[in-house]
Each structure stands twice: as structure tokens, then as C-alpha cells.
Coordinates of C-alpha atoms in Angstrom, one line a residue:
X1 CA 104.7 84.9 78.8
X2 CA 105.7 87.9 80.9
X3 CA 102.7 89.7 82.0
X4 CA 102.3 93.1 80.1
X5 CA 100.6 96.0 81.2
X6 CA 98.9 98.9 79.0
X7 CA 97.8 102.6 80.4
X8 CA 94.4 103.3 79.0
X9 CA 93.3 106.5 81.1
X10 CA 95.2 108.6 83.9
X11 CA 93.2 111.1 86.0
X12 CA 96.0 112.7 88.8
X13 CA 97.8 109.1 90.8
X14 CA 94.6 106.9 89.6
X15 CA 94.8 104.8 86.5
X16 CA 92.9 102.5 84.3
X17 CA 94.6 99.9 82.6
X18 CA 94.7 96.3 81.4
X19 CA 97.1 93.5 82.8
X20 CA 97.5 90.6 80.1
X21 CA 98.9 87.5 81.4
X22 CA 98.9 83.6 80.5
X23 CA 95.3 83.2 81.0
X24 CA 94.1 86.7 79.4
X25 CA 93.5 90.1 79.4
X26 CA 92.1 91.9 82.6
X27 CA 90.8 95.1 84.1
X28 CA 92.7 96.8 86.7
X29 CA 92.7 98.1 89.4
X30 CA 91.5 94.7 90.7
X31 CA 91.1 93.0 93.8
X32 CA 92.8 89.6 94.2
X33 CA 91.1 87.0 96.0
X34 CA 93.1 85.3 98.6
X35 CA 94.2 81.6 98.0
X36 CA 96.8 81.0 101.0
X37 CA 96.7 77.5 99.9
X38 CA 96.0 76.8 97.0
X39 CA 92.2 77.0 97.5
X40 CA 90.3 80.4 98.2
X41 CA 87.9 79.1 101.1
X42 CA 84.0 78.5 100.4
X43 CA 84.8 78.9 97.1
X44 CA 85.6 76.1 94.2
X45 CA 87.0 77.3 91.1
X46 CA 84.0 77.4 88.9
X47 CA 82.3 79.8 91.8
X48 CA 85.4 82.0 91.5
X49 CA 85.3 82.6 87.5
X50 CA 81.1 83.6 87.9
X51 CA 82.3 85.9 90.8
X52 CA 84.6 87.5 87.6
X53 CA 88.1 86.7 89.2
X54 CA 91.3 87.7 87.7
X55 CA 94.3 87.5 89.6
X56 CA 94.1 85.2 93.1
X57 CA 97.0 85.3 95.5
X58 CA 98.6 82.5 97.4
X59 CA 101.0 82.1 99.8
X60 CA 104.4 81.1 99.3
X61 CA 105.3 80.5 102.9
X62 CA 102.2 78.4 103.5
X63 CA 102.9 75.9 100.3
X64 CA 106.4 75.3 101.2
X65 CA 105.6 73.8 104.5
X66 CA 102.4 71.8 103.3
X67 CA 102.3 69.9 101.1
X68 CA 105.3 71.5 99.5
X69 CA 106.7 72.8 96.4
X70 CA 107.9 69.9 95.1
X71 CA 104.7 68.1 95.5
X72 CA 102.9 71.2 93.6
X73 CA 105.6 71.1 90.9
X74 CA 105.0 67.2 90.3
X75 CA 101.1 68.1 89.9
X76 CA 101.6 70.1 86.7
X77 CA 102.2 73.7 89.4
X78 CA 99.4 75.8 90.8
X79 CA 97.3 76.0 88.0
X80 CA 97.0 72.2 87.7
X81 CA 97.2 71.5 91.5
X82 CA 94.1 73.9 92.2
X83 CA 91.8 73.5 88.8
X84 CA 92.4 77.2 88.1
X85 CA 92.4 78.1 85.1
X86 CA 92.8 81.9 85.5
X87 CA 96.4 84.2 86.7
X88 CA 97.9 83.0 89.9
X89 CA 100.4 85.6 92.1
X90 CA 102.6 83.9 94.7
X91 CA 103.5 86.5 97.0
X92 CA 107.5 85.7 98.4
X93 CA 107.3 84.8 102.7
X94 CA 108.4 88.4 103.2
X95 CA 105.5 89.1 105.6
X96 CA 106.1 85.6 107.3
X97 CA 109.7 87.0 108.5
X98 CA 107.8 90.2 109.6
X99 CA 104.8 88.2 112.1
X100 CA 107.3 85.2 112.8
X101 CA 110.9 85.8 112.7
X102 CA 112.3 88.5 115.3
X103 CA 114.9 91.5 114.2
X104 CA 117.7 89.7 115.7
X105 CA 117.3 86.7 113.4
X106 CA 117.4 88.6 110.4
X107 CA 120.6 88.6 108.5
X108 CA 122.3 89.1 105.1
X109 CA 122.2 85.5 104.4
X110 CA 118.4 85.6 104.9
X111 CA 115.8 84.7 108.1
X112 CA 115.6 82.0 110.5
X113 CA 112.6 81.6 112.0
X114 CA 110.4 79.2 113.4
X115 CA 107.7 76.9 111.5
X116 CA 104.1 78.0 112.9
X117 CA 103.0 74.2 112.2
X118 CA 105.5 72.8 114.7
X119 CA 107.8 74.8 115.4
X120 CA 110.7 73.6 113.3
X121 CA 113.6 76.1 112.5
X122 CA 113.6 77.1 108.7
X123 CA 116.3 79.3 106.9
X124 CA 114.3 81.4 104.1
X125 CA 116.7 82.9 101.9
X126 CA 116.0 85.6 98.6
X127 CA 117.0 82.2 96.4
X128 CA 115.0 80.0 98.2
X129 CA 112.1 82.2 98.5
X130 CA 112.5 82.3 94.1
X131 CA 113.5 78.4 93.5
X132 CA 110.2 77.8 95.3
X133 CA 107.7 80.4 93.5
X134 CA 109.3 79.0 89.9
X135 CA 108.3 75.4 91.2
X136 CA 104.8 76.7 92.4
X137 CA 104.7 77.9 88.6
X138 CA 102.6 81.3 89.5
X139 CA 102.2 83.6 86.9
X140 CA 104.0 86.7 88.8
X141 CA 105.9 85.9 91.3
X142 CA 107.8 88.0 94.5
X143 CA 110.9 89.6 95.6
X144 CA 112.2 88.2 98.6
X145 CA 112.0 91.3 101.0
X146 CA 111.7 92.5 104.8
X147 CA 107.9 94.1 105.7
X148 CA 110.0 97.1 108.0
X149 CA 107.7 97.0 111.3
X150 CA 105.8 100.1 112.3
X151 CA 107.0 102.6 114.1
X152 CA 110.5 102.3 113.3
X153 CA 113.4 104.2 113.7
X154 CA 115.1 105.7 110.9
X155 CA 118.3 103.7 111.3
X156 CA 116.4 100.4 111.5
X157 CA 114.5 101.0 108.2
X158 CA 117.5 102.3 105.9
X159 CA 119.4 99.2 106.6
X160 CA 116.4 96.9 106.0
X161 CA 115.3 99.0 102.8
X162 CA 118.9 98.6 101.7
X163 CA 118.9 95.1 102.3
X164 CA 116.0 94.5 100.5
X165 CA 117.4 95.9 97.5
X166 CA 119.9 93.2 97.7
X167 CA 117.7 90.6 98.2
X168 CA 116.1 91.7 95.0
X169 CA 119.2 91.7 93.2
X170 CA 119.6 88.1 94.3
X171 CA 116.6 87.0 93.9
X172 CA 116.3 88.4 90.2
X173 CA 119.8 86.5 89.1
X174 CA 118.3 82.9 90.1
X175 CA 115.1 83.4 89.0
X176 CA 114.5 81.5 85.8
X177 CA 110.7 80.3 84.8
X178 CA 109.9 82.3 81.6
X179 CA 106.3 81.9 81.9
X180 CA 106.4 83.9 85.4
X181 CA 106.9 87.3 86.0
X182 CA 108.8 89.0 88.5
X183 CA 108.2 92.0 90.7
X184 CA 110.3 94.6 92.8
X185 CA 109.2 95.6 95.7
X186 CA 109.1 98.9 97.7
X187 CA 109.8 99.3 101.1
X188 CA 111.3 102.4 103.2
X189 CA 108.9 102.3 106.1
X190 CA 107.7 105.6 106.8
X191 CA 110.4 108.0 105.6
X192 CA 109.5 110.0 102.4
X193 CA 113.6 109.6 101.1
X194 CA 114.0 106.2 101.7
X195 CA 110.6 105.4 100.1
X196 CA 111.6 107.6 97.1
X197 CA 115.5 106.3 97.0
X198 CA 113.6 102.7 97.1
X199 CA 111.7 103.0 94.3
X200 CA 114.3 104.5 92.1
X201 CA 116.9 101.7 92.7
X202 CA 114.5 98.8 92.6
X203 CA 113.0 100.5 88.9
X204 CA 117.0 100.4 87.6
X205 CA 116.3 96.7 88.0
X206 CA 113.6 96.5 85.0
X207 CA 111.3 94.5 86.9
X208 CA 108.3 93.2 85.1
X209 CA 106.2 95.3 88.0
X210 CA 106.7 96.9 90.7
X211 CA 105.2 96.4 94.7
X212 CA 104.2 98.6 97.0
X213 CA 105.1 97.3 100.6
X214 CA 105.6 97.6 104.5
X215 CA 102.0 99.5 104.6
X216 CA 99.2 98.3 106.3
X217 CA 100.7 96.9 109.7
X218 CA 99.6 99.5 112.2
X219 CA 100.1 102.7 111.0
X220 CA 97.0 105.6 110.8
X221 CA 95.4 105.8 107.6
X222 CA 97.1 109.1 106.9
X223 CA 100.7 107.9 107.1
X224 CA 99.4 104.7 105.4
X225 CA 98.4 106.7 102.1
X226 CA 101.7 109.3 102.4
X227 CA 103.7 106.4 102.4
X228 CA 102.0 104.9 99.4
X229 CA 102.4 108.5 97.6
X230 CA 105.9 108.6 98.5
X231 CA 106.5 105.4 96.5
X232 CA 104.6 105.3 93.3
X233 CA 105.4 108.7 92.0
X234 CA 108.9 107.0 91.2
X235 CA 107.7 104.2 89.5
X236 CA 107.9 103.5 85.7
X237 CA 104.2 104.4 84.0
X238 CA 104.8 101.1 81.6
X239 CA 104.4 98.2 84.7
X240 CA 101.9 97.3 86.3
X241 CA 101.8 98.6 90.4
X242 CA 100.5 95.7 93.7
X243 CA 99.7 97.5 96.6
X244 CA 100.3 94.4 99.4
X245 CA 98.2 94.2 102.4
X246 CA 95.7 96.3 101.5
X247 CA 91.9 94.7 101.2
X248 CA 89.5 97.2 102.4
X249 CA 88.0 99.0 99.3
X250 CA 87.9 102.3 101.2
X251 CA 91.3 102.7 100.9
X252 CA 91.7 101.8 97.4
X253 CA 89.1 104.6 96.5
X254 CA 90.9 106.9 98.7
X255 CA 92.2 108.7 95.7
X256 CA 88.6 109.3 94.1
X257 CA 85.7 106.6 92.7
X258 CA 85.3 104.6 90.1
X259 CA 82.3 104.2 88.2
X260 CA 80.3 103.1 84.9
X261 CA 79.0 106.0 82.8
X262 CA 75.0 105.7 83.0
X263 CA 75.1 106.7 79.4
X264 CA 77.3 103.4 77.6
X265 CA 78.9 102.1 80.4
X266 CA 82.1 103.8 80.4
X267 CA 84.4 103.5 83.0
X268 CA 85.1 106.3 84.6
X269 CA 87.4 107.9 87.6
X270 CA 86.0 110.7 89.6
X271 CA 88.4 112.8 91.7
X272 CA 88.5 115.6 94.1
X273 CA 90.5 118.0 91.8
X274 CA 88.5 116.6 89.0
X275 CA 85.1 117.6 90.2
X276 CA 86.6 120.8 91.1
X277 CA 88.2 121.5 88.0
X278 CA 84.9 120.7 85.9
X279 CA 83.3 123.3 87.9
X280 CA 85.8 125.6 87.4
X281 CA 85.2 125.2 83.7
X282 CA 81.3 125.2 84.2
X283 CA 82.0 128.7 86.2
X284 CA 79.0 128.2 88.5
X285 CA 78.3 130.5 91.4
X286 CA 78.7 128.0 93.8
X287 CA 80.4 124.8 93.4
X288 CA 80.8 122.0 96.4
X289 CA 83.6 119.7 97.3
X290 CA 83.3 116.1 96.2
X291 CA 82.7 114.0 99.3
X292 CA 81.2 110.7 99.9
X293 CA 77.3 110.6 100.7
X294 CA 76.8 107.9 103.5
X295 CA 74.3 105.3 102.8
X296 CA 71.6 104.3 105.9
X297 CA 72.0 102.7 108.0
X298 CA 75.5 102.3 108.2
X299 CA 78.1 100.9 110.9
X300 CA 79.8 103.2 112.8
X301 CA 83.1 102.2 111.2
X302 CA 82.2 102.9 107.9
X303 CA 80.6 106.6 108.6
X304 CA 83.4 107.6 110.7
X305 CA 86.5 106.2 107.7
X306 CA 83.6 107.8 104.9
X307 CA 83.9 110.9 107.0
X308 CA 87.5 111.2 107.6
X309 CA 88.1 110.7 103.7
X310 CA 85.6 113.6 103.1
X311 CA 87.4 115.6 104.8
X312 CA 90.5 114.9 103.4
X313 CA 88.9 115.1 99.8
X314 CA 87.7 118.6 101.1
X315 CA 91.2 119.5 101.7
X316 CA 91.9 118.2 98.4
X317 CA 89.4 120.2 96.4
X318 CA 90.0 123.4 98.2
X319 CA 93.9 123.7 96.8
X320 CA 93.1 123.3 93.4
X321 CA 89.9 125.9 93.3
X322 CA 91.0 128.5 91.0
X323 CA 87.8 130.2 90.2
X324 CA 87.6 133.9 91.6
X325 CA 84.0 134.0 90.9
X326 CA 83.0 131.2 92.3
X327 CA 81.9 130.1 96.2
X328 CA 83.0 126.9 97.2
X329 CA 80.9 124.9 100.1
X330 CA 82.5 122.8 102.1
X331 CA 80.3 119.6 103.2
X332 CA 79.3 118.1 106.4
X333 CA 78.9 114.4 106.8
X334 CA 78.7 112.3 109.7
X335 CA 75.9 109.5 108.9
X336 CA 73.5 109.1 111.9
X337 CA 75.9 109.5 114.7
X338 CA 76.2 112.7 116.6
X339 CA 79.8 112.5 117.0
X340 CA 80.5 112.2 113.6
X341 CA 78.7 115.0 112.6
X342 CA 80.2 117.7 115.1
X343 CA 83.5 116.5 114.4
X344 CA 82.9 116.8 110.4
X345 CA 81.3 120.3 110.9
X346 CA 84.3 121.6 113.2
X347 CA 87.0 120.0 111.0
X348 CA 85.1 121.5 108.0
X349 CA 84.6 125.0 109.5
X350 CA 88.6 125.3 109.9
X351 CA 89.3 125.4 106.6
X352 CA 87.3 128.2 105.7
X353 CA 84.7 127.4 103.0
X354 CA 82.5 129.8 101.4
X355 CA 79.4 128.5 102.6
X356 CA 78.5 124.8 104.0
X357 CA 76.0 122.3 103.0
X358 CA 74.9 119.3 105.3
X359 CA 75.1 116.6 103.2
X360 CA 74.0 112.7 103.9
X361 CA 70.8 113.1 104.7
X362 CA 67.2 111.9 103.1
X363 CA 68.9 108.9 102.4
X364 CA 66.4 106.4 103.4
X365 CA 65.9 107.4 107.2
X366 CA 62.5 108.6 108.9
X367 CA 61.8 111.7 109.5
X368 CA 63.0 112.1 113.1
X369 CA 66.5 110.4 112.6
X370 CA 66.7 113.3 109.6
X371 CA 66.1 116.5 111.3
X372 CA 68.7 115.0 114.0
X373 CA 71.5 114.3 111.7
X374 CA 70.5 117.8 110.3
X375 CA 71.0 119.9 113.9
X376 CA 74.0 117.2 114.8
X377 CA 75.8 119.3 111.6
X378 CA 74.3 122.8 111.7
X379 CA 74.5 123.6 115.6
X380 CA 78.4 123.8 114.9
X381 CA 78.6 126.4 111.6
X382 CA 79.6 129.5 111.5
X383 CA 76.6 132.1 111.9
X384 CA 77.6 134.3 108.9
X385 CA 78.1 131.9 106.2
X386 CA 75.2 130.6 103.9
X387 CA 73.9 126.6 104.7
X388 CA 72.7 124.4 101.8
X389 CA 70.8 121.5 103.0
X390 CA 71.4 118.9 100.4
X391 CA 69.2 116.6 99.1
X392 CA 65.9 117.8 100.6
X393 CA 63.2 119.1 98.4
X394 CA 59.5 119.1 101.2
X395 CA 59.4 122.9 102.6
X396 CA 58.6 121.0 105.7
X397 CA 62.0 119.8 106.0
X398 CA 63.5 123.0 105.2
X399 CA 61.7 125.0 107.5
X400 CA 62.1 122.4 109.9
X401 CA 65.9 121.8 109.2
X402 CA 67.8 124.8 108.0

């Protein structure tokens, strides 16, 4: 069966859904475990059902050079091959031709590029790339497309895009396993039209899902999530959505959190614009951005990506706020490094709150480490607005702190 795809809840760009495929009906969003070939390492596939796995990916590329698709097809396909009894995606050697094959050796026809094994010259084509994902068997299967490098000029990623377009048109007229389904994917680089004009034409298609592409591969977060944006708004609301490339979970909550209700165990999807607007409608005094409290200890990676979203949540929240009576505090993170903290206060402090709370703090750290964090945040905000130190309850610390 083609795999189908049902909206349950929307809140802004984030959505909750189910995916139902071959081997049943699961949750997404979802992570997909990576299988390159044909086996997700350290893990057999009893451990991956008790770790709750739905879809795992594997790697088209990788199982046409060993042991081959032929080979996999004889075994009964993937499922059989591997023991898995669960949804399989084969994703469709696009990125291969982007870390392997160079610009010059891309063409119409297809790539030519060299095997990393030993390197043998191979010629992947969109119908090649299909006739081996149908022998593989997967249960969704890929477009053949081009991962358009980053930077790149404008020039250089309207011909790819529109070249990828065709490859999808090809590859969609060969493609015949009924079991699988078959996704479009999006590319455009970094340009907000081509992106858009992308998504359009690939929808006309009527793929059974769409792909978000070409992100991830060395641009800044910022431009990373823009270019995202810039491609799903086009998309149908009826099929289910891959972003490729994209494994760390802070930038799949980028867009808010999700969470179980404490009450029946709900899902639920917190946003910037959603905590705002339910304390627009509470009509506090004071309400406070959303932003991410930082756990401690942490690494100094995870503060400073936790901080940089906060910010950007702050930015967020503060463009929907449509309470006249109301305050709204900006907050400062940062985690235990000073850096952090004066560059979350400063960044904060430009965009004008009403008031500013320093946020992250009593979270497990002694005493000393606290009132640090507390005057890495305060030495930098503004004299005449009001301070809310959050979290801390012992006059001690308040007198001591703020």
C-alpha cells in the first residue's frame, strides 16, 4: 500500500500527525534511525522495536555497490534481507553525487562519479536510482535529485533545481512497485523563489510525499531554517513532509516543543506565538517570552544553540504580542558560561522588552556558580527597566542576586 498520511493537530508550521504504512500506523514527527546498510549499527532488530522505531533509513547508494540490489531482491527485499519487520525509506544517491561526483560531471543524462570502494566509474541515472529502490523493496522510496552545494550562485542553483524537476518527472514514469511510495523532493538552495517555484511544480506531480532538501551542508542555522520555511509553506497539507539531513533534535524543535500533557498524557506543541497568545487571553500584567531553560551542567554547544533559539523565540513572541495592558519581559539565558550570558542580555536588550528576567538559573548548580550566572546577565540591562529573577525563592539569593 501507498503510505497515507492524516493531520490530527496544527499549531502555526508544526504538526501532529500519523503516517500509516505496510507495517502500521505511527506518530510523527519522528526520527528515523539510520540503516546505511541494511543494518543500523550496535543495534539488532529486536533492540530497535523496544527502542519504539518506526521508520529507519537506508542508503541506496551504499546497497547498490555491496552486495547489490539484485542480491537484496533475491532475499525477499529489505525487509527480509535485514529481519525488520517495521517501514523501511531508501533515500535515492542524490547526496552521493553531491560529496562524490564534481559539477562538471553532472549532466542531463545523470552523474558519473567515482565508486568510494575502489574507485570504479559509475553512471547514476533518475531511472537507475528508481529500478534500484523498487528492487530494494523499501516502503517509500526517493526522487533522484542534485543536493545544490552551499553557497551557490543563483545561476548554478536555478539550473540544478530545474533539473531536478526533470529528474523527478523521470524518475516517477519508471517507477513501478505498488507497495512503495514515492516522494518529490525540494531543492532551490538558498533562494526564497526558487525554493517556492520548487515546491509548486514538484506538488503538480501528486507525489505520495514531499522532501525537504539541499539543507544541512554548511550553511548557518538561520539560513538553514529560512530555507526550510521557504519550502513547506507550498506544500500540499494531505502528505506527509522528510526534512533530509537533519538529525540534531534542536533543530527539529526549533519551531516550538513537544510535550505530554501531565494531566492524561496528551500530546501537546508549545510555540512562541502560542505562549504569547495564551497570555494575551489570560491578560496578565506581565507576561514573558517562551525560551528554553538550560539544564546543568551543560556543554558549551548546547547552551550557546539553546541560547541562540531563545533569542530567536524572543523575536518570535514579541511580533505577535497584542496586549496593550500587558508588559512583556524579555529573558536572559546563557547556562554557566559568561559569554553566553552577556551576549543573550545585549541581544535581548535591543529589542526592547518591557522588563527582563534572568532565566536558567537554580537549576541544580551550587551556590557560587548561581550568583555568577546571575551578574554574568544583569551587569548588561538597562538601568530603568524592572529585573525578574526567575526561579529563585531564598531572600538570600535575592538580595544577593538582584
Amino acid at each position: 500500500m501507498k503510505v497515507k498520511y492524516q493531520l490530527l493537530h496544527q499549531d502555526g508550521k508544526a504538526r501532529y500527525g500519523t503516517l500509516e504504512t505496510n507495517y502500521g500506523k505511527f506518530e510523527t514527527p519522528m526520527f528515523m534511525p539510520v540503516g546505511t546498510q541494511a543494518t543500523v549499527k550496535t543495534l539488532d532488530p529486536r533492540e530497535l522495536k523496544e527502542a519504539s522505531s518506526a521508520v529507519i533509513l537506508s542508503n541506496t547508494y551504499h546497497l547498490w555497490l555491496r552486495p547489490g540490489e539484485d542480491i537484496v531482491n533475491k532475499a525477499g527485499g529489505l525487509h527480509q534481507f535485514m529481519n525488520y519487520d517495521g517501514p523501511i525509506l531508501t533515500d535515492s544517491g542524490g547526496f552521493q553525487v553531491f560529496s562524490l561526483a564534481k559539477p562538471k560531471d553532472i549532466s542531463e543524462e545523470g552523474v558519473i562519479f567515482k565508486s568510494h570502494l575502489n574507485g570504479e566509474k559509475l553512471f547514476l541515472t533518475p531511472e537507475k536510482s528508481i529500478d534500484i529502490q523498487n528492487k530494494l523493496d523499501s516502503d517509500i522510496a526517493m526522487s533522484f535529485d542534485e543536493c545544490i552545494p552551499y553557497p551557490a550562485t543563483y545561476e548554478y542553483a536555478k539550473k540544478s533545481t530545474e533539473r531536478t524537476l526533470r529528474w523527478a518527472k523521470r524518475g516517477l514514469a519508471v517507477h513501478q512497485n505498488e507497495r512503495q511510495s514515492l516522494f518529490g523532493i525540494v531543492q532551490g538552495g538558498e533562494y526564497q523563489d526558487l525554493r517556492e517555484w520548487s515546491a509548486k511544480e514538484t506538488s503538480k506531480l501528486n507525489f505520495d510525499g514531499y522532501s525537504i532538501g539541499g539543507t544541512s551542508v554548511g550553511e548557518d542555522k538561520k539560513t538553514m531554517y529560512k530555507m526550510i520555511d521557504d519550502g513547506i509553506r507550498y506544500l500540499p497539507e494531505d502528505k506527509p513532509r522528510y526534512l533530509m539531513g537533519v538529525g540534531d533534535p534542536i533543530d527539529i524543535v526549533e519551531e516550538g516543543v513537544h510535550f505530554k500533557s501531565h494531566l492524561n498524557g496528551e500530546k501537546l506543541f508549545l510555540t512562541p506565538e502560542k505562549s504569547i497568545e495564551i497570555q494575551n487571553k489570560l491578560d496578565s500584567d506581565i507576561a514573558m517570552s517562551f525560551d528554553e531553560c538550560i539544564p546543568y551542567p551543560a556543554t558549551y554547544e548546547y547552551a550557546k544553540k539553546s541560547t541562540e533559539r531563545t533569542l530567536r523565540w524572543a523575536e518570535r513572541g514579541k511580533k505577535v504580542h497584542s496586549n496593550p495592558r500587558q508588559s512583556l519581559f524579555g529573558i536572559v539565558q546563557g547556562g554557566e558560561y559568561q559569554d553566553l550570558r552577556e551576549w543573550s542580555a545585549k541581544e535581548t536588550v535591543k529589542l526592547g522588552f518591557d522588563g527582563y528576567s534572568i532565566g536558567g538559573t537554580s537549576v541544580g548548580e551550587d551556590k557560587k556558580t548561581m550568583y555568577k550566572m546571575i551578574e554574568d546577565g544583569i551587569c548588561y540591562l538597562p538601568n530603568d527597566k524592572p529585573r525578574y529573577l526567575m526561579g529563585v525563592g531564598d531572600p538570600i539569593d535575592i538580595l544577593e542576586g538582584v
